[in-house]
Short mmCIF file of C-alpha atoms in Angstrom, two decimals:
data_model
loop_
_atom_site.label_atom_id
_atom_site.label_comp_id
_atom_site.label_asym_id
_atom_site.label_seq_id
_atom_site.Cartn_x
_atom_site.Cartn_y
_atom_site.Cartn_z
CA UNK A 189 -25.96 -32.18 -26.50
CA UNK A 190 -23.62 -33.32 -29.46
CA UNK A 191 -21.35 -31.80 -30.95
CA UNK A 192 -23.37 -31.84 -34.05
CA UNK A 193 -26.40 -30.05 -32.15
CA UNK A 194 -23.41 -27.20 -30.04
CA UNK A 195 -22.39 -26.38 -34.00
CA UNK A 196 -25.95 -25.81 -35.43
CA UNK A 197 -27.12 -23.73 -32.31
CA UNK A 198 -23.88 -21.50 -32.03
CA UNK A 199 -23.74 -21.48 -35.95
CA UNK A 200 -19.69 -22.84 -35.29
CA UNK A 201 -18.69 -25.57 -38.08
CA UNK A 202 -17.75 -28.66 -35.31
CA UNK A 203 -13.92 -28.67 -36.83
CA UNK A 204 -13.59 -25.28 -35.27
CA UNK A 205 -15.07 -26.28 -32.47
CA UNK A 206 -12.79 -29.11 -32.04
CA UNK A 207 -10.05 -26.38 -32.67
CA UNK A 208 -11.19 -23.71 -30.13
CA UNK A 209 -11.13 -27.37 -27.39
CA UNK A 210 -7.64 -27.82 -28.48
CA UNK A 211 -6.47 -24.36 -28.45
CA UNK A 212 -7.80 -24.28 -24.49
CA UNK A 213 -10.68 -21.62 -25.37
CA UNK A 214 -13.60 -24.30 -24.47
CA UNK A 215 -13.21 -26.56 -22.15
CA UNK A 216 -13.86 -29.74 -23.49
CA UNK A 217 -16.84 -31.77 -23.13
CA UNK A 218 -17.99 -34.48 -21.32
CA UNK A 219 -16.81 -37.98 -22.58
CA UNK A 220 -19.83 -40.43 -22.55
CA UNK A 221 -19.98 -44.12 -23.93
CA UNK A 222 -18.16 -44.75 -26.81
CA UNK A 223 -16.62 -41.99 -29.05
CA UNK A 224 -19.54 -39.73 -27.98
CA UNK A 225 -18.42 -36.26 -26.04
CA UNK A 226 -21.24 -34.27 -24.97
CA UNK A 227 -21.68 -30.44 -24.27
CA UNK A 228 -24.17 -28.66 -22.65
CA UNK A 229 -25.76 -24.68 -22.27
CA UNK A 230 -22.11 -23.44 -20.53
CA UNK A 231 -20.34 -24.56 -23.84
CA UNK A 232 -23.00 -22.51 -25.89
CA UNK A 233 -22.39 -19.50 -23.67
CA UNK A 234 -18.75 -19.54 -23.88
CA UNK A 235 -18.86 -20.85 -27.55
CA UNK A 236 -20.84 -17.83 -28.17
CA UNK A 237 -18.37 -15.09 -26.17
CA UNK A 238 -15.38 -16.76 -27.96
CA UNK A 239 -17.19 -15.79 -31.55
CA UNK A 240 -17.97 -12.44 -30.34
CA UNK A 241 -14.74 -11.88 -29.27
CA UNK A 242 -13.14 -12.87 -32.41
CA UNK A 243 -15.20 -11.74 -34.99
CA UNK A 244 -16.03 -8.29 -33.69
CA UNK A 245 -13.45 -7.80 -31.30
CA UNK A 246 -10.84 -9.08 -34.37
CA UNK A 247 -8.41 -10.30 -31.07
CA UNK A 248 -6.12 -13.14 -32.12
CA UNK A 249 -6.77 -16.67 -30.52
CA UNK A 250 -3.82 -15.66 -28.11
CA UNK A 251 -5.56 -12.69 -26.90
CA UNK A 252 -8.88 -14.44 -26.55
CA UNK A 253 -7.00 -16.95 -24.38
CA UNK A 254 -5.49 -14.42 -22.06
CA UNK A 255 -8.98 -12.63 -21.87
CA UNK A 256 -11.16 -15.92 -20.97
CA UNK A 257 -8.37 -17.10 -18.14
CA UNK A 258 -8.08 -13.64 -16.63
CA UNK A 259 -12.08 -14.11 -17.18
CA UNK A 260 -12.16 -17.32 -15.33
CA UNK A 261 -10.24 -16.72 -12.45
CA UNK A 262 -12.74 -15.83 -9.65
CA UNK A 263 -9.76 -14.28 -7.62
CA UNK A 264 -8.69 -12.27 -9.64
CA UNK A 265 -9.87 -8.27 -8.97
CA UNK A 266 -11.92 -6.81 -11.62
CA UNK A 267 -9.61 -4.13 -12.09
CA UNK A 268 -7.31 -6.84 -12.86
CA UNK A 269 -9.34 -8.80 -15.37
CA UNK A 270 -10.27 -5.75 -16.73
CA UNK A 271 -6.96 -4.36 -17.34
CA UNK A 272 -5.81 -8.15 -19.10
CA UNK A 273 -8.47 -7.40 -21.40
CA UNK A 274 -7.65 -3.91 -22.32
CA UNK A 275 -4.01 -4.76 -23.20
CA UNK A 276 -5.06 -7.67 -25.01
CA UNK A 277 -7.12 -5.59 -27.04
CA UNK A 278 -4.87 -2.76 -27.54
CA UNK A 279 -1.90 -5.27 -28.44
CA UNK A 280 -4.01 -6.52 -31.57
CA UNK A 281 -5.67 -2.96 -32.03
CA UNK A 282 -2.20 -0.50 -32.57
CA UNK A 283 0.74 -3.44 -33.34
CA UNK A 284 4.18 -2.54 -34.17
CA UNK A 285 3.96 1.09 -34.15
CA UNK A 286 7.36 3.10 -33.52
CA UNK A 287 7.76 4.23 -29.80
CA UNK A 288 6.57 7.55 -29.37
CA UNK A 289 8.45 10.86 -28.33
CA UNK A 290 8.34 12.11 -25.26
CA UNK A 291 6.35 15.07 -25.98
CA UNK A 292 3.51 13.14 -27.10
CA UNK A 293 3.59 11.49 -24.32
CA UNK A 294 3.62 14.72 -22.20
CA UNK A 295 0.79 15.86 -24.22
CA UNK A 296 -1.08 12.90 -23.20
CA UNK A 297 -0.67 13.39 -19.69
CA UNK A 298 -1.53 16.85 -20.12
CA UNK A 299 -4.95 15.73 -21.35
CA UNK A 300 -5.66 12.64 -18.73
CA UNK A 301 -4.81 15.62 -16.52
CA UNK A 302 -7.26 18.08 -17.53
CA UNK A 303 -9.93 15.48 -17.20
CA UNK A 304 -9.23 14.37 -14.13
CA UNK A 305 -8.51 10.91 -14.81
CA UNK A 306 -6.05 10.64 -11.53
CA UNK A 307 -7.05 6.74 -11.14
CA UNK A 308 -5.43 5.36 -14.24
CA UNK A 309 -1.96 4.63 -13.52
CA UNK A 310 -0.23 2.56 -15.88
CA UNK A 311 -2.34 2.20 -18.63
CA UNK A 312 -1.94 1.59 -21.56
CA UNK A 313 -3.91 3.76 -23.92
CA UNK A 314 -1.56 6.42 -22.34
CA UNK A 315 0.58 4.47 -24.53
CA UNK A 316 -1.81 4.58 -27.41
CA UNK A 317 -3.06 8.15 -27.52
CA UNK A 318 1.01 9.31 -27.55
CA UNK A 319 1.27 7.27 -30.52
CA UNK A 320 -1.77 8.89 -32.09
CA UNK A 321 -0.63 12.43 -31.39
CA UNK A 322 2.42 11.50 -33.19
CA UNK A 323 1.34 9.86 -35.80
CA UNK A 324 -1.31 12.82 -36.97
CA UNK A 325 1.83 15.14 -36.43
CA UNK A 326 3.85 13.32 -38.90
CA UNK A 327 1.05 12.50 -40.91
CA UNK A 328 0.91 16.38 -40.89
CA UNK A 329 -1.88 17.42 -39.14
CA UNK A 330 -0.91 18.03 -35.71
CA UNK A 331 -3.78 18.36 -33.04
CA UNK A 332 -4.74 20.83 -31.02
CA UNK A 333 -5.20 20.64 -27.34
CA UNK A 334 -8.72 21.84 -27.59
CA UNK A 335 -9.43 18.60 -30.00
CA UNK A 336 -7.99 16.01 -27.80
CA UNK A 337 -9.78 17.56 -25.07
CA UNK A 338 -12.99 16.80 -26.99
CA UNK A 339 -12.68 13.60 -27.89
CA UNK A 340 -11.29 12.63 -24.18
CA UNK A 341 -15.11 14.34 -22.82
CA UNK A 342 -16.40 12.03 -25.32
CA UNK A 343 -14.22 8.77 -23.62
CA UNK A 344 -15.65 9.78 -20.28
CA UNK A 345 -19.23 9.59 -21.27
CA UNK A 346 -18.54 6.04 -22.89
CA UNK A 347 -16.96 4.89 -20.04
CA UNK A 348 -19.58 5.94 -17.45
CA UNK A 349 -21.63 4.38 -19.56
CA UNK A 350 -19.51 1.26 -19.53
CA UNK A 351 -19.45 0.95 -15.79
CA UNK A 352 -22.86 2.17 -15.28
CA UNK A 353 -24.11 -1.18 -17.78
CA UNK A 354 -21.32 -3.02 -15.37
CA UNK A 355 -22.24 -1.93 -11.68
CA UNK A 356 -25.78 -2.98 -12.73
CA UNK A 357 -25.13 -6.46 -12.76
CA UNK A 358 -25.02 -8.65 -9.72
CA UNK A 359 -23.32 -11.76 -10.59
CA UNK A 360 -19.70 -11.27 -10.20
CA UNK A 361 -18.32 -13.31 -12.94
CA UNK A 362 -21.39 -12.02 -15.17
CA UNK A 363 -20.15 -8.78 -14.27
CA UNK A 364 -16.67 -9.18 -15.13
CA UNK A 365 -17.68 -10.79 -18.25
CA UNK A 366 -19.31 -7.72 -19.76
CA UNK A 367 -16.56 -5.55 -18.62
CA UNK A 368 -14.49 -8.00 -21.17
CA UNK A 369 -17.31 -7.99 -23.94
CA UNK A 370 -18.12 -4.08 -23.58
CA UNK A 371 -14.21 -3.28 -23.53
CA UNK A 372 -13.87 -5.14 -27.39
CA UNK A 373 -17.59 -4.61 -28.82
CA UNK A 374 -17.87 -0.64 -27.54
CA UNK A 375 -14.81 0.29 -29.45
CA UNK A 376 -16.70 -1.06 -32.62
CA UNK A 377 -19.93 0.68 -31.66
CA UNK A 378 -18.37 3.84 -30.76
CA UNK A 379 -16.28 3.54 -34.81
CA UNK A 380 -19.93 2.75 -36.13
CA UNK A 381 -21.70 5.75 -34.74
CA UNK A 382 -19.06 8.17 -35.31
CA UNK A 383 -18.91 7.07 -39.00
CA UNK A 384 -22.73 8.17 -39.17
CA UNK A 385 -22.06 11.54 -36.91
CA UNK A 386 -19.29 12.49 -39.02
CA UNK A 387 -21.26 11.89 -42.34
CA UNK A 388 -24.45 13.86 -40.82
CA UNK A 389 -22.49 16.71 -39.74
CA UNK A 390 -20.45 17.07 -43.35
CA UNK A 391 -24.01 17.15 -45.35
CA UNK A 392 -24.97 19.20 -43.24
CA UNK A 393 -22.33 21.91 -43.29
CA UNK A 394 -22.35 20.81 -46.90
CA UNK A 395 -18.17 21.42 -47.05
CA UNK A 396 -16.70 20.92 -50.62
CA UNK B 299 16.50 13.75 -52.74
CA UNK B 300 17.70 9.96 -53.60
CA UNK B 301 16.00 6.91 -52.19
CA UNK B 302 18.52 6.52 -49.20
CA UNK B 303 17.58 10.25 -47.98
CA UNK B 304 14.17 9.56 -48.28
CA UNK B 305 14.33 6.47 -46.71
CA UNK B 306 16.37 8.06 -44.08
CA UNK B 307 13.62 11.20 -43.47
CA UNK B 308 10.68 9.12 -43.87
CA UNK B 309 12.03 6.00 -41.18
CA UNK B 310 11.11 3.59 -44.40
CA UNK B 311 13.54 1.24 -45.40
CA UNK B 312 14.06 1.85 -49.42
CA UNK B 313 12.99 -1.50 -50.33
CA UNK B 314 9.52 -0.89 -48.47
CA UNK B 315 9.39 2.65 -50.64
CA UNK B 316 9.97 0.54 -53.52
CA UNK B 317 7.19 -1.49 -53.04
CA UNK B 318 4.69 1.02 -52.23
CA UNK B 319 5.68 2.65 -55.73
CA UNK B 320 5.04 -0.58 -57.63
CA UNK B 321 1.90 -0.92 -55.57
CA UNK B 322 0.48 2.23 -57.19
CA UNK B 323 0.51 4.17 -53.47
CA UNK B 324 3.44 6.47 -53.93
CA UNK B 325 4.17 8.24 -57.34
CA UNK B 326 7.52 7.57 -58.92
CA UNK B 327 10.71 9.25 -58.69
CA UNK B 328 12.15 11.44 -61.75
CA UNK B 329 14.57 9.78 -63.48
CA UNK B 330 17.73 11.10 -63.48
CA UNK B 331 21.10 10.63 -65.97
CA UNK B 332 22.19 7.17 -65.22
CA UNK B 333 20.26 4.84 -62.84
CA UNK B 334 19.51 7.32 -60.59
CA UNK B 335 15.89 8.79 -59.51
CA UNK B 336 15.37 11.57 -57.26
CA UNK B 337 12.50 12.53 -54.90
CA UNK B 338 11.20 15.39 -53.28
CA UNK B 339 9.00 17.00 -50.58
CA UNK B 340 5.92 15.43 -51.62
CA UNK B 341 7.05 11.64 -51.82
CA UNK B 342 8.01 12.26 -48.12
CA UNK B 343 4.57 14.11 -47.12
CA UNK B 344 2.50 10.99 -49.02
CA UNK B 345 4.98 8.59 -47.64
CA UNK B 346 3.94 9.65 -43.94
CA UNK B 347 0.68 10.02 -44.96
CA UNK B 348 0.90 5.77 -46.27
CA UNK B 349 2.48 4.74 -42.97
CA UNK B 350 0.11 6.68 -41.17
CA UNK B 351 -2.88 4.40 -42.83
CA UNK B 352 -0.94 1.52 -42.43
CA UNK B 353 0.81 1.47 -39.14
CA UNK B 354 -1.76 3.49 -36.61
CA UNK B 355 -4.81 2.46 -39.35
CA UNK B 356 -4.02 -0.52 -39.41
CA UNK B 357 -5.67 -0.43 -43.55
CA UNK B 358 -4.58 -2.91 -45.91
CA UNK B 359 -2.61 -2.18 -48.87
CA UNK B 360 -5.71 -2.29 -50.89
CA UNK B 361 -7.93 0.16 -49.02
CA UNK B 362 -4.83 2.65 -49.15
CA UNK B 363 -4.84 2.84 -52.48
CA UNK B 364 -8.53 3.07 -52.63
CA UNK B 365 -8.35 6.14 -49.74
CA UNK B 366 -5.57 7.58 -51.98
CA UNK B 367 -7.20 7.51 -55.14
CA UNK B 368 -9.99 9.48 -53.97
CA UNK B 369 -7.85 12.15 -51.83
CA UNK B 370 -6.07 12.39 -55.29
CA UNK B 371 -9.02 13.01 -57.52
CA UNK B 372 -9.66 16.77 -57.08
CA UNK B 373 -13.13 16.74 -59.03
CA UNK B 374 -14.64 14.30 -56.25
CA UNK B 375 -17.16 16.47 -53.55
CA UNK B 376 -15.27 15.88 -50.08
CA UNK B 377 -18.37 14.04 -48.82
CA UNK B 378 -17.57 11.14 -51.61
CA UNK B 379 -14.20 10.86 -50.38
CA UNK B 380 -14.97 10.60 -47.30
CA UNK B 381 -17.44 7.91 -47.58
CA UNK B 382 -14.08 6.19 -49.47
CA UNK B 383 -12.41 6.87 -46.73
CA UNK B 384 -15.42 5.45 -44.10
CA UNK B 385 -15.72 2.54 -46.86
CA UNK B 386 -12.46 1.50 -46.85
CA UNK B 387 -11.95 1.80 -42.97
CA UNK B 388 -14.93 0.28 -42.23
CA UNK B 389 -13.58 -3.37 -44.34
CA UNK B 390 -10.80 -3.35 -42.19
CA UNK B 391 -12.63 -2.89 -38.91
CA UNK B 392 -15.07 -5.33 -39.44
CA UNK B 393 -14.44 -8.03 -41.34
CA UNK B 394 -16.44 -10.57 -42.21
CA UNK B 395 -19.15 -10.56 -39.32
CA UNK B 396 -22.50 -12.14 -40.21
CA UNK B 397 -25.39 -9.93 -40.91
CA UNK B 398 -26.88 -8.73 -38.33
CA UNK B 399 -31.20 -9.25 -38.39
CA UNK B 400 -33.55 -7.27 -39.39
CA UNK B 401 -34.55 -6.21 -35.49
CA UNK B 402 -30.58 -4.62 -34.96
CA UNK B 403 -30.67 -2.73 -37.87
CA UNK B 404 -33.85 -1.19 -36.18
CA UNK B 405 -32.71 -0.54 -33.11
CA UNK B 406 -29.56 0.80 -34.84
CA UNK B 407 -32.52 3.26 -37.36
CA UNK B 408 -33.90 4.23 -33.67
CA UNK B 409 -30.47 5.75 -32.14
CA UNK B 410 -30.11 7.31 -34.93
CA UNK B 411 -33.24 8.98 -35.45
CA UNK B 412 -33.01 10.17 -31.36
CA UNK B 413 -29.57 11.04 -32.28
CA UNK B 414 -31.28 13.87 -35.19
CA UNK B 415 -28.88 12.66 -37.61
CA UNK B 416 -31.51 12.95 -40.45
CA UNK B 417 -28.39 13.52 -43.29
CA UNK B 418 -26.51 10.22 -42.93
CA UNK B 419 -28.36 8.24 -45.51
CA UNK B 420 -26.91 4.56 -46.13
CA UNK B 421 -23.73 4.84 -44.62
CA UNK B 422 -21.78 2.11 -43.46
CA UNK B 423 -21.72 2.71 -39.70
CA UNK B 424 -25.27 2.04 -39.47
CA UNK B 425 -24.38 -2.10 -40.49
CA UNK B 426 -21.66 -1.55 -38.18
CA UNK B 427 -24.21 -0.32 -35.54
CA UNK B 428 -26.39 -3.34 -35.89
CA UNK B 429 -23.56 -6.00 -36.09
CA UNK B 430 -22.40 -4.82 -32.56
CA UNK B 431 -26.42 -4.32 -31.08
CA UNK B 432 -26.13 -8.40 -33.11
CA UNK B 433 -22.78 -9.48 -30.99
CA UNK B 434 -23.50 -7.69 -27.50
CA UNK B 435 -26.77 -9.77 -27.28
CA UNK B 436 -25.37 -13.46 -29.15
CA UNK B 437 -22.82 -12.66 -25.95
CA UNK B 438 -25.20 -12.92 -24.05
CA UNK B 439 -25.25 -9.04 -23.01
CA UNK B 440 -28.01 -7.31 -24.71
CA UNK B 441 -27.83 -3.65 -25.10
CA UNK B 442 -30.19 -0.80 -23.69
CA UNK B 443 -31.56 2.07 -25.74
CA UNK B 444 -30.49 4.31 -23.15
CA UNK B 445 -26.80 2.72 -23.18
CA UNK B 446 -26.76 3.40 -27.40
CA UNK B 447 -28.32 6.83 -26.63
CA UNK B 448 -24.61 8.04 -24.31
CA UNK B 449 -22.48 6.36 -26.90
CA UNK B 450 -24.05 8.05 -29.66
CA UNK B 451 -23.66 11.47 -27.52
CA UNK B 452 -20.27 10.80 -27.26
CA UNK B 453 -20.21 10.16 -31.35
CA UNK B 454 -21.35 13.48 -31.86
CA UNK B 455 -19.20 15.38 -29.74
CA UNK B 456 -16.33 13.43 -31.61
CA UNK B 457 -17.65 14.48 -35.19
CA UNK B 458 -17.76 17.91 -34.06
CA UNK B 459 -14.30 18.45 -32.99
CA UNK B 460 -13.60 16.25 -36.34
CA UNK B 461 -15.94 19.00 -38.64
CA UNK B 462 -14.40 21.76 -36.41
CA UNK B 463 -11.17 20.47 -37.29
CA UNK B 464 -11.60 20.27 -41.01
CA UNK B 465 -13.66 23.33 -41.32
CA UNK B 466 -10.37 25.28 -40.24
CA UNK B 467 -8.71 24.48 -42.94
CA UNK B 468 -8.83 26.77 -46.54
CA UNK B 469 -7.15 24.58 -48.81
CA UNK B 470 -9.08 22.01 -50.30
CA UNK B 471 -6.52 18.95 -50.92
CA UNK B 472 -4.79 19.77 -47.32
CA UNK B 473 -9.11 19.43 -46.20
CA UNK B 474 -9.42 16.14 -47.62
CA UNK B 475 -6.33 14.77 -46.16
CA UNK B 476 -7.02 15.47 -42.93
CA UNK B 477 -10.58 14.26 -43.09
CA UNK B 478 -9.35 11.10 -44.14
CA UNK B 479 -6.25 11.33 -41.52
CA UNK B 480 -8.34 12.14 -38.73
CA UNK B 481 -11.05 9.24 -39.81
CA UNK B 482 -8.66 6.61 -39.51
CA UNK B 483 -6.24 8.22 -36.58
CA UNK B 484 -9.28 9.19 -34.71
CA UNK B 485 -10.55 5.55 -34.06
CA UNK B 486 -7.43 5.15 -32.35
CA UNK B 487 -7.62 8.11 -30.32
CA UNK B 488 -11.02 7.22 -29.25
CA UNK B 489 -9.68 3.76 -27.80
CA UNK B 490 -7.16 4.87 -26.31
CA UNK B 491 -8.65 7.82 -24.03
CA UNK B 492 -11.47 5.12 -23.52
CA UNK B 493 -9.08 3.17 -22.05
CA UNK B 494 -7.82 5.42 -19.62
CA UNK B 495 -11.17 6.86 -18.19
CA UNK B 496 -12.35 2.90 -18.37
CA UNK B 497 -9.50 2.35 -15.62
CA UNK B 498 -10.12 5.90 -13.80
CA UNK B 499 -13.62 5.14 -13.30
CA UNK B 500 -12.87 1.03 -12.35
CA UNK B 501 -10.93 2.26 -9.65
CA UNK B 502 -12.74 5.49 -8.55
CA UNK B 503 -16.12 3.11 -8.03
CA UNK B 504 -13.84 0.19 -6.51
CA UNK B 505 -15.86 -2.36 -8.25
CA UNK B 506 -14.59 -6.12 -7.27
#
């Protein structure tokens, strides 16, 4: 297809997706005769994750081009590719906060500890949930252990969820690709349905 | 205090405190004899509060002010200021996505009638909702019911330690501010421990 017909099916004006080609998100098409360039169903499909990943996910163009080349390379372990993603995401999602102290960062091991996360090594929302124990703390409201322990039962039944959605696809790059989209998307799902939990529950305790 | 001690409690340079007063977020300083002004305990509480929103909410200026002006008006019931709070949040998170159609927002009314949450009425997570059931599927990755159903589980056991949280709390103004606190924070909490039991359970099922 042209360009013309890629811009009306993925809704994408053609100058940005001239931009995304030059930025290395989309490969570029095919040159035929002339000045025409065609692009066919792989451009929609990537055309389409790109949008996704920008719009919803809000990750900068650099992040989306770190995600789609971890994405891309079929050597790569998933747990790999995965964990690209995750600090691309959390890079754009929490920038330029202060470092935080040492015993929020002891308080968050205390909580991967209690639920039993012993595979997670390095990562980084180890990182992310010290920084959000301090900043409640000196936003004065410190948490309670009981509170984080909560919401971390509520991570592990996203996240089995997550993998279960995952291990059910066959197709290895497939696979890896919805590891990518579920990583960005579910954190907006999960902000949407806990907007609507938390405004159910205060009508219904009525609070003043 | 004078500006340089707050500045010096707070972490915030003086010309950054300056700004926030002009903007309306932080109230004045008393004038003193001279050119002085002086501060006191409650610049530095709101000031925290501010970077707080800012920095680990990532809010814009704007939606600050619109968070703080609600917190601040004492008549307001606490659900209205928290739907400022969800509003304001929720502009941030999601900015400018297409609408989502008309069959996402019912998929989005049917997790959250399974989900019992009768007293939500229009809030904004339910858009939310449907613009992510919209972007999983133009990825290419349509959602199941039953993989809405465990995220929205894990929603409500987040709004409960959130109520929980708030409930604790006699005073009214000190209520509000951590419902709003705890809103934005929260989010971040959520992706972070998501994060974590994402890579645990990536490496406990050895996907490749």
């Amino acid at each position: 297809m042209l360009i013309s017909a890629l811009a009306d099916l993925s809704g994408t004006p053609a100058a940005t997706i001239k931009y995304y080609v030059r930025e290395g998100l989309l490969p570029a098409g095919a040159r035929e005769g002339g000045n025409r360039t065609s692009y066919d169903d792989t451009h929609l499909h990537r055309l389409r994750l790109i949008r996704a990943l920008l719009e919803v996910g809000k990750l900068s163009i650099g992040s989306v081009s770190a995600v789609l080349e971890a994405l891309d390379d079929g050597e790569r372990p998933i747990a790999e590719t995965f964990e690209t993603a995750q600090n691309a995401l959390s890079r754009d999602a929490v920038p330029g906060v202060s470092e935080p102290g040492a015993e929020s960062f002891e308080r968050a091991d205390g909580v991967i500890e209690r639920a039993g996360w012993a595979h997670c090594g390095d990562n980084v929302g180890r990182r992310i949930v010290a920084q959000t124990i301090d900043a409640f703390a000196k936003a004065g409201h410190p948490l309670t252990d009981d509170y984080l322990d909560r919401y971390a039962e509520a991570a592990a039944t996203v996240a089995s969820a997550d993998l279960d959605a995952v291990g059910a696809i066959a197709d290895r790059a497939d696979r890896t690709e919805l590891m990518v989209v579920g990583t960005v998307l579910g954190d907006t799902l999960s902000l949407g349905l806990r907007r609507i939990a938390q405004a159910h529950r205060t009508a219904e305790r009525n609070l003043r």
